[in-house]
Coordinates of C-alpha atoms and ligand atoms in Angstrom, one line a residue:
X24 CA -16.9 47.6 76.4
X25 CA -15.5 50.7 78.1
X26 CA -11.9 49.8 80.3
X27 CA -12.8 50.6 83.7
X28 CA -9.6 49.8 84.8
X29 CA -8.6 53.8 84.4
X30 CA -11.4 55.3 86.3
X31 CA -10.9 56.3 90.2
X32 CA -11.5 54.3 93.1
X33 CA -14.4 56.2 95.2
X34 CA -13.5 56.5 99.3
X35 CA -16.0 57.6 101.4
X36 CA -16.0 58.7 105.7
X37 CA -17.4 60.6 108.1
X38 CA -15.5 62.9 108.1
X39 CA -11.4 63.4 107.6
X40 CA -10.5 60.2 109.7
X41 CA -11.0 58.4 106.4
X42 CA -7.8 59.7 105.0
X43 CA -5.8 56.7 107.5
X44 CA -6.7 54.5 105.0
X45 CA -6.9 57.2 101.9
X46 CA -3.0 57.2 102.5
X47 CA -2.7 53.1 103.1
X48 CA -4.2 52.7 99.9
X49 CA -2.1 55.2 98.3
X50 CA 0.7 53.0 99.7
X51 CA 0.0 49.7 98.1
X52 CA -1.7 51.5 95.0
X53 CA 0.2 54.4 94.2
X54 CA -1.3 54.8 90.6
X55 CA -5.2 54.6 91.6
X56 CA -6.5 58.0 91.1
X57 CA -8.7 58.6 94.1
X58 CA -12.0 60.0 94.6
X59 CA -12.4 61.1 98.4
X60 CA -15.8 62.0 100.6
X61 CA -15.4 63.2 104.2
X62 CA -19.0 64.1 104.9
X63 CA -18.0 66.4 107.6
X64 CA -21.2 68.3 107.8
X65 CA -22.9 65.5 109.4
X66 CA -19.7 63.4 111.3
X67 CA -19.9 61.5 114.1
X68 CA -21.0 58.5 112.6
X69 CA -20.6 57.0 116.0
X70 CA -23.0 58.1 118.3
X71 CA -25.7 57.8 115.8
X72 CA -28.4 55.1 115.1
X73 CA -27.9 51.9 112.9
X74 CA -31.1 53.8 110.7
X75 CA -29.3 56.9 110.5
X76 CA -26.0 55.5 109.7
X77 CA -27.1 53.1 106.9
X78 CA -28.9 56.5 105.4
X79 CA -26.2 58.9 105.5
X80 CA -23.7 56.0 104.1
X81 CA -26.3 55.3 101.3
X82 CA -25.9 58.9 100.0
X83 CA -22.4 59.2 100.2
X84 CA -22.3 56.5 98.0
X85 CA -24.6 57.5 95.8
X86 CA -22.4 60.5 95.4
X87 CA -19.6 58.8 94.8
X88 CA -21.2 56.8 92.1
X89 CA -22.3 59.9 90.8
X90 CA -18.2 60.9 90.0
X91 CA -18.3 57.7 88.0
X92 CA -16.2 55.6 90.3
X93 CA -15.0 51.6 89.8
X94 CA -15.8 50.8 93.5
X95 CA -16.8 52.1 96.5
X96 CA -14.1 51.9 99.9
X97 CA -16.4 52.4 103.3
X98 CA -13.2 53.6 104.9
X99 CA -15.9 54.4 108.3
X100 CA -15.8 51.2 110.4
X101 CA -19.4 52.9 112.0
X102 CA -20.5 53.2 108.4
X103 CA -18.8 49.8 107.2
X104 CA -20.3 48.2 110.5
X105 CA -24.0 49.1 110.0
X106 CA -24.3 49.7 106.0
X107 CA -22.4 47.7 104.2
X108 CA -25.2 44.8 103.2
X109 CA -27.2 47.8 102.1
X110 CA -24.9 49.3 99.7
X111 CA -23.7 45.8 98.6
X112 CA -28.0 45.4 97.5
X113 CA -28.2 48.8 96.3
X114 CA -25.4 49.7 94.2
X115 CA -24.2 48.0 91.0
X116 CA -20.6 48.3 91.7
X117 CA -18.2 46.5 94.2
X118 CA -18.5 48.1 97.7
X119 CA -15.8 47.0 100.1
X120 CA -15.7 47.7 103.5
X121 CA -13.0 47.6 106.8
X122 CA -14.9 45.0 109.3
X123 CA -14.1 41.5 107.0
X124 CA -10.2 42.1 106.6
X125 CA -9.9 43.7 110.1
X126 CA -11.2 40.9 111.2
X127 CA -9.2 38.7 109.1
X128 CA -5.9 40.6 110.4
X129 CA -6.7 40.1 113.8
X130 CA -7.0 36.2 113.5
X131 CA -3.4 36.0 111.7
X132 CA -2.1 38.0 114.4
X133 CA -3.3 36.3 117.6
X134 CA -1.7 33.5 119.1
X135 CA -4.0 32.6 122.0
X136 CA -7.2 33.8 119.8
X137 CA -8.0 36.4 122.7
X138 CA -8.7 39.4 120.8
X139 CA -9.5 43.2 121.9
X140 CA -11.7 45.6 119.6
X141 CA -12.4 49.1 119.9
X142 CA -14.4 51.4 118.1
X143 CA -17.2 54.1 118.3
X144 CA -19.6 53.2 120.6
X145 CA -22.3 52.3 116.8
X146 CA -19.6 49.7 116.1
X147 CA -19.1 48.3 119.4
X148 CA -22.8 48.1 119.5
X149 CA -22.8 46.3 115.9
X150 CA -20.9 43.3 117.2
X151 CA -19.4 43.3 113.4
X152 CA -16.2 42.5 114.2
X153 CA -17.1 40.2 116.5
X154 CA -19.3 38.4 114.1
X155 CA -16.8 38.8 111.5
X156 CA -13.7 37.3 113.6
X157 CA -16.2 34.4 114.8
X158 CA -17.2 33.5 111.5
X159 CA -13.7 32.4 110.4
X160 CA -12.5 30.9 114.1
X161 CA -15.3 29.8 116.1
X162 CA -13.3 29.1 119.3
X163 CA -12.1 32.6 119.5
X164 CA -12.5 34.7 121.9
X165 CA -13.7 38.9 121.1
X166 CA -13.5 41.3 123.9
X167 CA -14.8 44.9 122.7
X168 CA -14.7 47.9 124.1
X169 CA -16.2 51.7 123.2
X170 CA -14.3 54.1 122.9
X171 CA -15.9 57.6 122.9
X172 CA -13.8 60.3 124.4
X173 CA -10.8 59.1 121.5
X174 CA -11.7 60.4 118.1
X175 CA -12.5 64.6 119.6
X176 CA -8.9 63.9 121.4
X177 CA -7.6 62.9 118.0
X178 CA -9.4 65.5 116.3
X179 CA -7.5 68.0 118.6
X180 CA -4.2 66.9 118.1
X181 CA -4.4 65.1 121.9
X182 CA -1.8 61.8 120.3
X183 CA 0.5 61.5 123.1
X184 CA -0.3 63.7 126.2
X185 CA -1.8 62.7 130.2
X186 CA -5.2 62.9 129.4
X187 CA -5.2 60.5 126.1
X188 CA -3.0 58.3 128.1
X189 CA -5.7 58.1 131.2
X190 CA -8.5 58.1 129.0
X191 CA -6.7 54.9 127.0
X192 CA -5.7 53.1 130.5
X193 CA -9.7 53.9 131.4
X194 CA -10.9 51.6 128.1
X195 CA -8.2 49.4 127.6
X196 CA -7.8 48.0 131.3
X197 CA -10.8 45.6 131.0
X198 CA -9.6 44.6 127.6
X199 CA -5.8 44.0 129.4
X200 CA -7.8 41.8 132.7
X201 CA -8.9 39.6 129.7
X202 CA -5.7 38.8 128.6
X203 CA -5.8 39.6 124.6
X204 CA -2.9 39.3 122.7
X205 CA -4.1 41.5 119.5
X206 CA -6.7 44.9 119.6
X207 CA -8.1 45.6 116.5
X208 CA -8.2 49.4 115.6
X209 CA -11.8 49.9 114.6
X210 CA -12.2 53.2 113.6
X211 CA -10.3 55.5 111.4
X212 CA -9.2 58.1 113.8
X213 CA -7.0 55.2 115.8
X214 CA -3.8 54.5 113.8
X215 CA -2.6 58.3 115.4
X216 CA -3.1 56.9 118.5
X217 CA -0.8 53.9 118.0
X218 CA 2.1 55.3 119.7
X219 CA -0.1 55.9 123.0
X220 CA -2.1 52.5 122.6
X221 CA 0.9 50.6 122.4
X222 CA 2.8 52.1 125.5
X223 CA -0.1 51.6 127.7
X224 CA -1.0 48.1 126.3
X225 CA 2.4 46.6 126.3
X226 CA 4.6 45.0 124.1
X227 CA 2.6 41.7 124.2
X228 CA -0.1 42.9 122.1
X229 CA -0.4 43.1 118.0
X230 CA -2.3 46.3 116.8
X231 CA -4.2 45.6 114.3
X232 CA -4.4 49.1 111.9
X233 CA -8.0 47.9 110.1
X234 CA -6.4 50.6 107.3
X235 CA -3.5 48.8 106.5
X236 CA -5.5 45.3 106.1
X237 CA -8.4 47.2 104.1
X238 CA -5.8 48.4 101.7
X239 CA -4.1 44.9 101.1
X240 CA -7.4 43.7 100.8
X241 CA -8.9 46.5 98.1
X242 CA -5.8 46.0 96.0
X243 CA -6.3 41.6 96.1
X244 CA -10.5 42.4 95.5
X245 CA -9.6 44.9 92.1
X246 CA -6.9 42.5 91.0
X247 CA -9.3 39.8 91.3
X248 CA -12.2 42.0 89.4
X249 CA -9.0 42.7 87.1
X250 CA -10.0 46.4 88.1
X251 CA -6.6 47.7 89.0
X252 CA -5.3 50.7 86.8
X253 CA -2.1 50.2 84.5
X254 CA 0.9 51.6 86.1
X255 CA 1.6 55.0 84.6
X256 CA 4.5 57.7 85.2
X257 CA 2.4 60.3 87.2
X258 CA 1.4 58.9 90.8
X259 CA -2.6 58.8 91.3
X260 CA -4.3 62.1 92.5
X261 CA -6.7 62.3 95.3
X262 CA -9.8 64.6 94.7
X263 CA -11.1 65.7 98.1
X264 CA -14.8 66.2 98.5
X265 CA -16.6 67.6 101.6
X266 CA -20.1 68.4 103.1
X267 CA -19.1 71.3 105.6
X268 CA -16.8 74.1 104.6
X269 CA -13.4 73.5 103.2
X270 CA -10.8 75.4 105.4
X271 CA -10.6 73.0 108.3
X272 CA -9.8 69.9 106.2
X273 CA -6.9 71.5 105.1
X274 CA -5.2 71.0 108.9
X275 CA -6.9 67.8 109.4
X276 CA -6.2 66.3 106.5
X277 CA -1.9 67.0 106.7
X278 CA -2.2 64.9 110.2
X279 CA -4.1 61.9 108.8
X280 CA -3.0 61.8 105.3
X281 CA 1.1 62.8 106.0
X282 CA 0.5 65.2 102.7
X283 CA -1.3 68.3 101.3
X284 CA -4.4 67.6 99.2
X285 CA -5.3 68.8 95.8
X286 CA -7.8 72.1 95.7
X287 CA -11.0 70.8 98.6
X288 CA -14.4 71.1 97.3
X289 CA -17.8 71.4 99.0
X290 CA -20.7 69.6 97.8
X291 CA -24.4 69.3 99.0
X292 CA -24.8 65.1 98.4
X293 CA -28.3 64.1 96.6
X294 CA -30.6 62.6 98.7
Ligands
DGL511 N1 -15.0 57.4 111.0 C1 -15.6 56.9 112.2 C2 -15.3 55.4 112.3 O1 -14.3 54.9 111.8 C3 -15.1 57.7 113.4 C4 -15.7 59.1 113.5 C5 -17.2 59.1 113.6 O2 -17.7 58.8 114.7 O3 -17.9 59.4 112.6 O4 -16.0 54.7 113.0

């Protein structure tokens, strides 16, 4: 039997956003080599249909199979939202996604059990976090809220300025008149924002970074599967994939990683 152990983990998003929790796992994992598909040709995930979603998902992993991967992050929450039960049926190897240890977060960091999500308008419409949180606490209470206008401000380097702040006290009022005490971050682009989200929410409310649970929860699932790679002197490398051309990942990918990425490559995914 051949050790699987050695061969890279396979991370897949929209677009760059995915690199938030590219660079969480790299944090608890350091020594995972990484396999990494922005389909950036085709992003936003989040204004699309649940058909469309589960169809562009299902070849990005099929791609990602393809580079011989050991499992299969769904680093999109629109993507982990809608497609996850799919890939789970169609592919032969694990698939984890964001929603379950969002979700899971959320519940461990709420006192009253009054919790906020945001997202792309796909997963707000998904109710997967929703289901997700009210699966393990029944007598919670979710209050979600789309967020549209937030991942182009992201994507133009808007973290911290008047309009992202209005635009932030615009969504997050009706989530504040309800009284949460934890928002879950459900979409990749939102960990930039934390800075902004926190100011205008207040000190009284837990964000929950759905990258930072995914990554705690990818390295338990591959320890579990005994999956996880033997520590080694070199740190893990990242090989970046894309579906549009290469030179605008470069700029995107410093902001959401926090690092430069090896040599970018394009690639036209099988369909
Ligand atoms: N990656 C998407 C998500 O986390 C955000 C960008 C998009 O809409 O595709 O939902």
């Amino acid at each position: 039997m051949s050790d699987k152990t050695e061969l890279p983990i396979g991370i897949f998003d929209s677009g760059v956003g995915g690199l938030t929790v590219v660079r969480q796992i790299r944090r608890v994992l350091p020594h995972e080599d990484i396999v990494y598909l922005g389909d950036t040709a085709r992003v936003p995930y989040g204004t699309k249909s649940p058909a469309t979603v589960i169809r562009f998902a299902t070849e990005d992993t099929r791609f990602l199979v393809q580079q011989n991967v050991k499992a299969v992050v769904v680093a999109c929450n629109t993507a982990s939202a809608w497609a996850l039960p799919t890939l789970e049926c169609e592919f032969q190897i694990p698939v984890f996604g964001v929603i379950i240890p969002g979700a899971e977060a959320a519940l461990k960091h709420s006192k009253t059990r009054r919790i906020g999500v945001i997202g792309t308008s796909a997963t707000i419409r998904s109710q997967a976090y929703n289901k997700a949180i009210l699966a393990s606490d029944a007598n919670a209470l979710v209050f979600s809220q789309a967020c549209p206008l937030l991942v182009p401000l992201v994507e133009e380097g808007r973290l911290d300025d008047n309009i992202t702040r209005l635009v932030l006290e615009e969504y997050l009022t009706p989530l504040m008149l309800n009284r949460i005490d934890a928002l879950v971050l459900g979409c990749t682009h939102y960990p930039l924002l934390k800075g902004a989200l926190q100011q205008v929410a207040g000190p009284g409310v837990s964000l929950v970074d759905s990258a930072e649970s995914c990554a705690a929860y990818v390295r338990e699932k591959l320890e579990a599967l005994q999956l996880l790679a033997r520590e080694r002197q070199r740190p893990g490398t990242i090989r970046p994939f894309v579906t549009d051309e290469v030179e605008r990942f470069g700029d995107l990918a410093n902001r959401f990683l926090g690092s430069q990425t090896e040599q970018v490559w394009r690639v036209d995914l099988p369909t």
